[in-house]
Short mmCIF file of C-alpha atoms in Angstrom, two decimals:
data_model
loop_
_atom_site.label_atom_id
_atom_site.label_comp_id
_atom_site.label_asym_id
_atom_site.label_seq_id
_atom_site.Cartn_x
_atom_site.Cartn_y
_atom_site.Cartn_z
CA MET A 1 -16.77 -12.55 0.76
CA SER A 2 -14.36 -13.63 3.48
CA ALA A 3 -10.72 -12.72 3.26
CA VAL A 4 -8.46 -15.31 1.70
CA PRO A 5 -6.08 -16.64 4.37
CA VAL A 6 -2.36 -16.25 3.88
CA ARG A 7 -0.96 -19.44 2.41
CA PRO A 8 1.79 -20.87 4.64
CA VAL A 9 4.20 -21.44 1.75
CA GLY A 10 3.95 -17.81 0.71
CA ARG A 11 4.55 -16.69 4.29
CA TYR A 12 7.64 -18.88 4.62
CA LEU A 13 9.03 -17.64 1.31
CA PHE A 14 8.53 -14.02 2.34
CA LEU A 15 10.23 -14.62 5.69
CA LEU A 16 13.19 -16.21 3.88
CA LEU A 17 13.34 -13.22 1.54
CA LEU A 18 13.36 -10.84 4.51
CA ALA A 19 16.08 -12.85 6.24
CA LEU A 20 18.19 -12.73 3.09
CA VAL A 21 17.82 -8.96 2.73
CA LEU A 22 18.39 -8.25 6.43
CA LEU A 23 21.53 -10.38 6.58
CA ALA A 24 23.00 -8.91 3.39
CA PRO A 25 24.74 -5.97 5.17
CA LEU A 26 26.50 -8.30 7.59
CA PRO A 27 29.54 -9.26 5.49
CA PHE A 28 30.82 -5.81 4.39
CA GLY A 29 27.51 -4.91 2.78
CA ALA A 30 27.80 -8.15 0.76
CA ASN A 31 30.32 -6.29 -1.40
CA ARG A 32 32.69 -9.21 -1.75
CA PRO A 33 32.62 -11.75 -4.60
CA TRP A 34 31.79 -14.67 -2.31
CA ALA A 35 29.09 -12.65 -0.53
CA TRP A 36 27.22 -11.30 -3.54
CA SER A 37 27.64 -14.64 -5.34
CA LEU A 38 26.05 -16.45 -2.40
CA LEU A 39 23.34 -13.80 -2.33
CA ALA A 40 22.65 -14.35 -6.04
CA VAL A 41 22.47 -18.13 -5.59
CA LEU A 42 20.04 -17.82 -2.67
CA VAL A 43 17.83 -15.37 -4.57
CA GLY A 44 17.82 -17.80 -7.50
CA LEU A 45 16.81 -20.67 -5.22
CA LEU A 46 13.97 -18.59 -3.79
CA LEU A 47 12.76 -17.84 -7.31
CA VAL A 48 12.85 -21.54 -8.20
CA VAL A 49 10.94 -22.49 -5.05
CA TRP A 50 8.41 -19.71 -5.67
CA GLY A 51 7.92 -20.90 -9.25
CA GLY A 52 7.46 -24.47 -8.08
CA ALA A 53 4.97 -23.38 -5.43
CA VAL A 54 3.00 -21.43 -8.06
CA GLY A 55 3.01 -24.45 -10.38
CA ARG A 56 1.65 -26.69 -7.62
CA GLY A 57 -0.97 -24.15 -6.58
CA HIS A 58 0.53 -23.49 -3.14
CA VAL A 59 1.12 -19.81 -3.97
CA ARG A 60 -1.04 -17.59 -6.14
CA PRO A 61 0.73 -14.85 -8.16
CA ALA A 62 -0.39 -11.46 -6.89
CA LEU A 63 0.26 -9.60 -10.14
CA ALA A 64 -0.90 -10.66 -13.58
CA PRO A 65 1.33 -9.97 -16.62
CA ARG A 66 -0.53 -6.78 -17.50
CA HIS A 67 0.43 -5.31 -14.14
CA TYR A 68 4.18 -5.56 -14.66
CA LEU A 69 4.84 -5.72 -18.41
CA LEU A 70 5.37 -1.97 -18.75
CA ALA A 71 8.30 -2.18 -16.32
CA ALA A 72 9.43 -5.71 -17.17
CA VAL A 73 9.86 -5.23 -20.92
CA PRO A 74 12.46 -2.41 -20.79
CA MET A 75 14.30 -4.14 -17.94
CA ALA A 76 14.36 -7.42 -19.87
CA MET A 77 15.69 -5.58 -22.92
CA CYS A 78 18.55 -4.20 -20.80
CA LEU A 79 19.42 -7.65 -19.48
CA VAL A 80 19.28 -9.18 -22.96
CA TRP A 81 21.55 -6.43 -24.25
CA ALA A 82 24.02 -7.16 -21.44
CA VAL A 83 24.05 -10.81 -22.59
CA VAL A 84 24.75 -9.67 -26.16
CA GLN A 85 27.55 -7.40 -24.93
CA GLY A 86 29.27 -10.08 -22.93
CA PHE A 87 28.78 -13.36 -24.77
CA LEU A 88 27.76 -12.99 -28.41
CA PRO A 89 30.38 -12.40 -31.13
CA VAL A 90 29.70 -9.28 -33.19
CA PRO A 91 31.17 -7.92 -36.42
CA ASP A 92 34.46 -6.07 -36.12
CA ALA A 93 32.69 -2.79 -36.76
CA LEU A 94 30.59 -3.28 -33.62
CA ALA A 95 33.22 -4.90 -31.36
CA HIS A 96 35.28 -2.77 -29.03
CA PRO A 97 38.42 -1.55 -30.88
CA LEU A 98 40.72 -3.10 -28.28
CA TRP A 99 39.75 -6.60 -29.43
CA GLY A 100 41.16 -5.81 -32.88
CA GLU A 101 44.32 -4.33 -31.40
CA ALA A 102 44.78 -7.36 -29.15
CA SER A 103 44.32 -9.66 -32.14
CA ARG A 104 47.02 -7.84 -34.12
CA ALA A 105 49.38 -7.76 -31.14
CA LEU A 106 49.01 -11.50 -30.52
CA GLY A 107 49.11 -12.38 -34.18
CA GLN A 108 46.01 -14.54 -33.99
CA PRO A 109 42.29 -13.95 -34.53
CA LEU A 110 40.17 -13.16 -31.49
CA VAL A 111 36.40 -13.20 -31.16
CA GLY A 112 35.23 -9.60 -31.03
CA LEU A 113 32.78 -8.57 -28.30
CA VAL A 114 31.12 -5.31 -27.33
CA THR A 115 32.42 -5.60 -23.76
CA LEU A 116 36.02 -5.13 -22.80
CA ASP A 117 35.85 -7.88 -20.17
CA PRO A 118 33.33 -10.75 -20.55
CA SER A 119 33.94 -12.01 -17.02
CA LEU A 120 33.11 -8.63 -15.48
CA THR A 121 30.02 -8.36 -17.64
CA GLY A 122 28.94 -11.81 -16.46
CA ASP A 123 29.41 -10.69 -12.86
CA GLY A 124 27.43 -7.52 -13.48
CA LEU A 125 24.64 -9.45 -15.14
CA LEU A 126 24.43 -11.86 -12.20
CA ARG A 127 24.18 -8.96 -9.74
CA TRP A 128 21.47 -7.24 -11.77
CA LEU A 129 19.49 -10.48 -11.99
CA SER A 130 19.69 -10.71 -8.19
CA TRP A 131 18.24 -7.21 -7.71
CA VAL A 132 15.47 -7.94 -10.21
CA GLY A 133 14.77 -11.25 -8.48
CA VAL A 134 14.35 -9.58 -5.09
CA PHE A 135 12.02 -6.97 -6.61
CA TRP A 136 9.96 -9.70 -8.30
CA LEU A 137 9.58 -11.76 -5.13
CA ALA A 138 8.73 -8.67 -3.06
CA ALA A 139 6.13 -7.58 -5.62
CA GLN A 140 4.49 -11.01 -5.77
CA LEU A 141 4.64 -11.81 -2.05
CA GLY A 142 4.32 -8.25 -0.73
CA ARG A 143 0.76 -7.77 -1.94
CA ASP A 144 -0.46 -9.30 1.31
CA ARG A 145 -0.96 -6.49 3.84
CA ASP A 146 0.71 -8.39 6.66
CA HIS A 147 3.72 -9.12 4.48
CA ALA A 148 4.00 -5.48 3.39
CA HIS A 149 3.85 -4.23 6.97
CA LEU A 150 6.31 -6.85 8.16
CA GLY A 151 8.72 -5.94 5.35
CA VAL A 152 8.84 -2.23 6.21
CA VAL A 153 9.05 -2.97 9.95
CA ALA A 154 11.88 -5.44 9.35
CA VAL A 155 13.93 -2.95 7.31
CA ALA A 156 13.33 -0.24 9.93
CA TRP A 157 14.39 -2.37 12.88
CA GLY A 158 17.15 -4.02 10.92
CA GLY A 159 18.41 -0.49 10.37
CA VAL A 160 18.15 0.14 14.11
CA ALA A 161 20.17 -2.99 14.85
CA TYR A 162 22.98 -2.09 12.45
CA ALA A 163 22.93 1.52 13.66
CA GLY A 164 23.07 0.45 17.30
CA TYR A 165 25.99 -1.85 16.57
CA GLY A 166 27.84 0.95 14.82
CA ILE A 167 27.13 3.47 17.58
CA ILE A 168 28.39 1.11 20.28
CA LEU A 169 31.66 0.53 18.41
CA HIS A 170 32.02 4.25 17.71
CA VAL A 171 31.48 5.21 21.35
CA LEU A 172 33.93 2.54 22.52
CA GLY A 173 36.49 3.74 19.99
CA SER A 174 36.71 0.30 18.44
CA GLU A 175 38.01 0.54 14.88
CA ARG A 176 36.65 -2.80 13.74
CA ILE A 177 34.15 -4.23 11.29
CA LEU A 178 32.92 -7.40 12.94
CA TRP A 179 36.20 -9.10 13.94
CA PHE A 180 38.30 -7.39 11.25
CA GLN A 181 40.47 -4.36 11.86
CA LYS A 182 39.31 -1.32 9.91
CA TRP A 183 41.54 -0.29 7.03
CA ALA A 184 39.56 2.77 5.89
CA TYR A 185 37.28 5.47 7.36
CA ARG A 186 38.69 4.92 10.82
CA ASP A 187 37.02 7.96 12.41
CA ASP A 188 33.64 7.38 10.76
CA LEU A 189 30.77 5.12 11.74
CA THR A 190 30.36 2.48 9.04
CA SER A 191 28.64 -0.33 11.02
CA THR A 192 29.24 -3.54 9.03
CA PHE A 193 30.04 -1.65 5.81
CA VAL A 194 33.49 -0.56 4.69
CA ASN A 195 32.54 2.74 3.07
CA ARG A 196 30.80 5.46 5.10
CA ASN A 197 28.77 6.60 2.09
CA SER A 198 27.42 3.10 1.48
CA TYR A 199 26.42 2.74 5.11
CA GLY A 200 24.91 6.22 5.04
CA ALA A 201 22.68 5.23 2.13
CA TYR A 202 21.60 2.05 3.92
CA ALA A 203 20.89 4.00 7.10
CA GLY A 204 18.82 6.44 5.07
CA LEU A 205 16.60 3.60 3.83
CA GLY A 206 16.06 2.39 7.40
CA LEU A 207 15.30 5.96 8.47
CA LEU A 208 12.65 6.31 5.76
CA CYS A 209 10.99 3.09 6.91
CA ALA A 210 10.99 4.17 10.55
CA VAL A 211 9.55 7.60 9.78
CA GLY A 212 7.07 6.03 7.37
CA LEU A 213 5.82 3.81 10.18
CA VAL A 214 5.44 6.87 12.42
CA VAL A 215 3.39 8.57 9.71
CA HIS A 216 1.35 5.40 9.26
CA ALA A 217 0.62 5.32 12.99
CA LEU A 218 -0.54 8.94 12.97
CA ARG A 219 -2.64 8.66 9.82
CA ARG A 220 -6.10 10.15 9.86
CA ARG A 221 -8.77 7.59 10.65
CA HIS A 222 -11.60 9.94 11.47
CA ARG A 223 -12.34 13.56 10.76
CA ALA A 224 -12.34 14.32 14.46
CA LEU A 225 -9.90 12.71 16.84
CA LEU A 226 -9.93 13.49 20.55
CA LEU A 227 -6.64 14.63 22.07
CA ARG A 228 -6.72 11.68 24.48
CA ASP A 229 -7.17 9.22 21.61
CA TRP A 230 -4.42 10.88 19.60
CA THR A 231 -2.04 10.74 22.58
CA GLU A 232 -2.78 7.08 23.17
CA ASN A 233 -2.24 6.40 19.49
CA VAL A 234 1.16 8.11 19.60
CA LEU A 235 2.26 6.31 22.75
CA ALA A 236 1.06 2.92 21.53
CA ARG A 237 2.18 3.04 17.92
CA ALA A 238 4.58 5.85 17.11
CA ILE A 239 7.02 6.21 19.99
CA ALA A 240 8.92 2.99 19.32
CA HIS A 241 9.37 3.78 15.63
CA ALA A 242 10.27 7.40 16.40
CA THR A 243 12.94 6.18 18.83
CA GLY A 244 14.27 3.87 16.15
CA ALA A 245 14.40 6.80 13.71
CA VAL A 246 16.47 8.80 16.21
CA ILE A 247 18.94 5.92 16.62
CA ILE A 248 19.34 5.50 12.86
CA GLY A 249 19.58 9.25 12.35
CA SER A 250 22.34 9.47 14.96
CA ALA A 251 24.32 6.73 13.22
CA LEU A 252 23.81 8.45 9.88
CA LEU A 253 25.25 11.69 11.24
CA LEU A 254 28.19 9.86 12.80
CA SER A 255 29.01 8.35 9.43
CA HIS A 256 30.05 11.86 8.32
CA SER A 257 28.71 11.17 4.83
CA ARG A 258 27.61 14.46 3.30
CA GLY A 259 25.94 12.83 0.31
CA ALA A 260 23.98 10.35 2.42
CA PHE A 261 22.94 13.10 4.86
CA LEU A 262 21.61 15.38 2.12
CA SER A 263 20.01 12.47 0.24
CA ALA A 264 18.24 11.35 3.41
CA ILE A 265 16.79 14.83 3.85
CA VAL A 266 15.54 14.78 0.26
CA GLY A 267 14.05 11.32 0.88
CA LEU A 268 12.32 12.46 4.08
CA VAL A 269 10.84 15.50 2.35
CA THR A 270 9.60 13.23 -0.45
CA LEU A 271 8.07 10.83 2.07
CA LEU A 272 6.21 13.58 3.92
CA ALA A 273 5.05 15.14 0.64
CA ALA A 274 3.71 11.73 -0.45
CA ALA A 275 1.96 11.32 2.90
CA VAL A 276 0.25 14.69 2.52
CA ALA A 277 -0.63 14.06 -1.14
CA SER A 278 -2.26 10.73 -0.25
CA ARG A 279 -4.11 12.37 2.66
CA MET A 280 -2.52 10.09 5.20
CA ILE A 281 -1.79 13.19 7.23
CA ARG A 282 -2.94 16.78 6.96
CA PRO A 283 -0.58 19.40 5.48
CA ARG A 284 -0.23 21.03 8.89
CA ALA A 285 0.77 17.70 10.43
CA GLY A 286 3.27 17.13 7.62
CA ALA A 287 4.82 20.55 8.19
CA THR A 288 4.96 19.87 11.93
CA MET A 289 6.70 16.54 11.40
CA ALA A 290 9.18 18.16 9.02
CA PHE A 291 9.92 20.84 11.61
CA LEU A 292 10.37 18.26 14.38
CA ALA A 293 12.64 16.17 12.15
CA LEU A 294 14.82 19.18 11.35
CA ALA A 295 14.89 20.17 15.02
CA ALA A 296 15.98 16.64 15.96
CA ILE A 297 18.70 16.69 13.29
CA PHE A 298 20.11 20.02 14.37
CA GLY A 299 19.80 19.02 18.03
CA MET A 300 21.88 15.91 17.42
CA LEU A 301 24.38 17.99 15.46
CA ALA A 302 24.67 20.49 18.30
CA LEU A 303 25.01 17.89 21.04
CA GLY A 304 27.09 15.32 19.23
CA ASP A 305 29.85 14.86 16.73
CA ASP A 306 30.15 17.82 14.35
CA GLY A 307 32.11 15.96 11.67
CA THR A 308 29.22 16.02 9.21
CA VAL A 309 28.82 19.79 9.58
CA GLN A 310 32.54 20.31 9.06
CA ARG A 311 32.52 18.17 5.92
CA LEU A 312 29.49 20.04 4.56
CA ALA A 313 31.38 23.30 5.06
CA GLU A 314 34.60 22.03 3.51
CA GLY A 315 35.57 23.01 0.01
CA ALA A 316 36.60 20.47 -2.57
CA ASP A 317 40.07 19.02 -2.21
CA LEU A 318 41.01 17.41 -5.49
CA SER A 319 44.08 15.83 -3.96
CA SER A 320 41.90 13.37 -2.06
CA SER A 321 40.32 10.28 -3.52
CA GLU A 322 36.81 11.35 -2.56
CA GLU A 323 36.95 14.81 -4.07
CA SER A 324 38.24 13.75 -7.47
CA ARG A 325 34.75 13.18 -8.82
CA PRO A 326 34.82 15.97 -11.44
CA HIS A 327 37.74 14.20 -13.16
CA LEU A 328 35.91 10.89 -12.91
CA TYR A 329 32.80 12.37 -14.47
CA ARG A 330 34.82 13.96 -17.27
CA GLY A 331 36.48 10.65 -18.11
CA ALA A 332 33.14 8.82 -18.02
CA LEU A 333 31.59 11.38 -20.36
CA HIS A 334 34.46 10.94 -22.82
CA GLY A 335 33.88 7.19 -22.74
CA ILE A 336 30.15 7.66 -23.34
CA MET A 337 30.82 9.89 -26.33
CA ASP A 338 33.16 7.26 -27.82
CA ALA A 339 30.54 4.46 -27.54
CA PRO A 340 27.15 6.13 -27.06
CA TRP A 341 25.03 3.42 -28.69
CA LEU A 342 26.63 0.12 -27.71
CA GLY A 343 28.41 0.90 -24.45
CA THR A 344 31.53 -0.87 -23.26
CA GLY A 345 30.01 -3.77 -21.30
CA LEU A 346 27.93 -4.03 -18.15
CA GLY A 347 30.26 -4.11 -15.15
CA ALA A 348 33.33 -3.26 -17.23
CA PHE A 349 33.92 0.24 -15.88
CA LEU A 350 37.33 -0.56 -14.38
CA PRO A 351 39.12 -1.60 -17.62
CA THR A 352 37.21 1.01 -19.63
CA PHE A 353 38.10 3.93 -17.41
CA ARG A 354 41.82 3.18 -17.57
CA MET A 355 41.78 4.56 -21.12
CA TYR A 356 40.19 7.84 -20.01
CA ARG A 357 41.83 8.40 -16.66
CA ASP A 358 42.81 12.00 -16.03
CA VAL A 359 46.42 12.53 -14.91
CA GLN A 360 45.09 14.87 -12.20
CA LEU A 361 43.32 12.03 -10.43
CA TRP A 362 44.70 10.89 -7.11
CA ALA A 363 47.47 8.52 -8.21
CA PRO A 364 47.30 5.56 -5.74
CA GLN A 365 43.54 5.09 -6.12
CA ILE A 366 42.05 2.30 -8.23
CA TRP A 367 38.85 3.65 -9.78
CA ASP A 368 36.43 0.74 -10.08
CA TYR A 369 33.35 2.96 -9.83
CA ALA A 370 32.41 6.22 -11.52
CA HIS A 371 30.85 7.56 -8.28
CA ASN A 372 27.81 8.37 -10.40
CA VAL A 373 25.65 5.37 -11.24
CA HIS A 374 23.80 7.21 -14.00
CA LEU A 375 26.97 8.04 -15.91
CA GLU A 376 28.41 4.60 -15.24
CA THR A 377 25.27 2.87 -16.52
CA ALA A 378 25.34 4.95 -19.72
CA LEU A 379 29.05 4.18 -20.19
CA GLU A 380 28.60 0.45 -19.69
CA LEU A 381 25.27 -0.23 -21.40
CA GLY A 382 25.15 2.64 -23.86
CA VAL A 383 22.71 5.53 -23.77
CA PRO A 384 19.67 3.71 -25.28
CA ALA A 385 19.86 0.79 -22.84
CA ALA A 386 20.54 3.16 -19.93
CA LEU A 387 17.37 5.08 -20.83
CA LEU A 388 15.44 1.81 -20.92
CA PHE A 389 16.74 0.99 -17.44
CA LEU A 390 15.74 4.43 -16.20
CA GLY A 391 12.36 4.01 -17.85
CA ALA A 392 11.72 0.75 -15.99
CA ILE A 393 12.46 2.47 -12.67
CA LEU A 394 10.25 5.44 -13.58
CA VAL A 395 7.39 3.04 -14.34
CA VAL A 396 7.72 1.59 -10.83
CA VAL A 397 7.84 5.05 -9.26
CA GLY A 398 4.97 6.27 -11.45
CA THR A 399 2.83 3.28 -10.46
CA CYS A 400 3.51 4.04 -6.80
CA LEU A 401 2.58 7.70 -7.37
CA ARG A 402 -0.68 6.58 -8.96
CA GLY A 403 -1.28 4.32 -5.99
CA LEU A 404 -1.18 7.29 -3.63
CA GLY A 405 -4.27 8.64 -5.34
CA VAL A 406 -6.30 5.54 -6.18
CA ARG A 407 -5.69 3.37 -3.12
CA ARG A 408 -8.03 3.83 -0.17
CA ARG A 409 -5.59 2.51 2.40
CA ASP A 410 -1.99 1.37 2.93
CA HIS A 411 -0.53 4.46 1.27
CA VAL A 412 2.59 4.20 3.41
CA TYR A 413 4.09 1.38 1.32
CA PRO A 414 4.12 3.15 -2.07
CA ALA A 415 5.16 6.34 -0.26
CA VAL A 416 8.19 4.61 1.28
CA ALA A 417 9.01 3.03 -2.09
CA ILE A 418 8.96 6.43 -3.84
CA ALA A 419 11.08 8.06 -1.14
CA SER A 420 13.57 5.16 -1.19
CA CYS A 421 14.00 5.40 -4.97
CA VAL A 422 14.45 9.17 -4.71
CA LEU A 423 17.04 8.81 -1.95
CA ILE A 424 19.04 6.22 -3.87
CA GLY A 425 18.67 8.13 -7.14
CA VAL A 426 19.97 11.34 -5.58
CA HIS A 427 22.79 9.61 -3.74
CA GLY A 428 23.65 7.70 -6.89
CA THR A 429 24.63 10.97 -8.55
CA LEU A 430 27.41 11.37 -5.98
CA ASP A 431 28.49 7.87 -5.10
CA PHE A 432 28.22 4.18 -5.90
CA SER A 433 25.99 3.15 -2.98
CA PRO A 434 23.24 1.72 -5.29
CA GLN A 435 25.86 -0.74 -6.58
CA ILE A 436 26.54 -2.12 -3.09
CA PRO A 437 24.57 -5.39 -2.92
CA ALA A 438 23.09 -4.83 0.55
CA VAL A 439 21.79 -1.40 -0.46
CA ALA A 440 20.52 -2.67 -3.82
CA VAL A 441 18.51 -5.58 -2.42
CA THR A 442 17.04 -3.38 0.33
CA VAL A 443 15.74 -0.75 -2.08
CA ALA A 444 14.55 -3.54 -4.42
CA LEU A 445 12.57 -5.06 -1.55
CA LEU A 446 10.95 -1.74 -0.62
CA ALA A 447 10.23 -0.87 -4.25
CA GLY A 448 8.66 -4.29 -4.83
CA ILE A 449 6.42 -4.00 -1.77
CA GLY A 450 5.40 -0.47 -2.73
CA TYR A 451 4.69 -1.54 -6.31
CA ALA A 452 2.50 -4.44 -5.15
CA GLN A 453 0.59 -2.24 -2.73
CA ALA A 454 0.06 0.54 -5.29
CA TRP A 455 -2.57 -1.43 -7.22
CA PRO A 456 -6.21 -1.09 -6.09
CA SER A 457 -7.93 -4.35 -5.28
CA SER A 458 -10.38 -3.72 -8.11
CA ASP A 459 -7.52 -3.70 -10.64
CA LEU A 460 -6.24 -7.06 -9.44
CA GLU A 461 -9.65 -8.71 -9.39
CA THR A 462 -10.58 -7.86 -12.98
#
């Protein structure tokens, strides 16, 4: 049977999706209301166009319902619960106590809600729908091999472009983000992001894609491979991606983000382990690549800026805004214990945390994130819904792990997806980078592509 040609509409939709994800970091990581709102609208339009194209027969869905229900059901339950929290009146016994206190203070009845701030919950719901929309489109359109390869290449070289921009500004001593004067992290490379940790997480995703492409280029095609053929393969396929990885790695180190640096190492180890487990490369080759990666990292540290090393060696300074995390975590845990089942409203961390703020926290700082997405999700959604959300992600990762064993080719895409989720999951225990829109849509894209490519062709044909 001849291969089914790529339908033009599907190709155009995937290119638009890539453009949307690649441009997301440009305006401060899309972490501004106008930026993430525009992003959400554009993702919604892409979903509408995709649905219309499917209805007219111009695009064929790559995944049938049975392929995504196990992940979609718990995620849908989380989103429905967020709607209940933010917009449906509940009995006084279930509403947040502050609604009753506000009603008594104003002397008039108020509609009780689970959330403390319906507008913030609406914003949070819109953002979550955007991430889910990107994952859905990537999973449906990323099943095509050319699309999957283009997606990983685009994220890798998009990462190179943002890293190169940041390095140029850093070398020139320009303290600017685009045409705006920097107001934070003046000595750190942040590219088009404001926060060094957020950029570090984004750079880590680009690094994983670049290294994944190197691994893909060096994958075993035959049991015996002549040295001349191997050398030609490296020169033709791997050198460009390896150079891109060095550029991104240099920018990551110059960001001076300890969490992003350590998370990237964990992600790289996961990627190489997945490559060995799927037999893309031999264990010896994986160990060699790990050694070369570490040598490159320490070489760049020795020859370049040593700010990251100094920060890794620093002890905690609880007088700074960044090192006050233990107090943040303690306050978040107290909030979780007060509302373990219902939560306090998706996106409503800021008003919730004001009631639990520790007096030892750095006074001028406004704490709108918990700097731990797992605790913040449990505080906002409640423990049951947070576990459902985690379960949906674990289904995606588990499907990608299964794909490493059952797929005969294209293992790099589920491997990159697994490593990306691990990187963001680890970094999410220390910072709020997964909540930055540009980071969120990038990992959603990679996870969607990996999920689509994890299914054997035989599973999709039956």
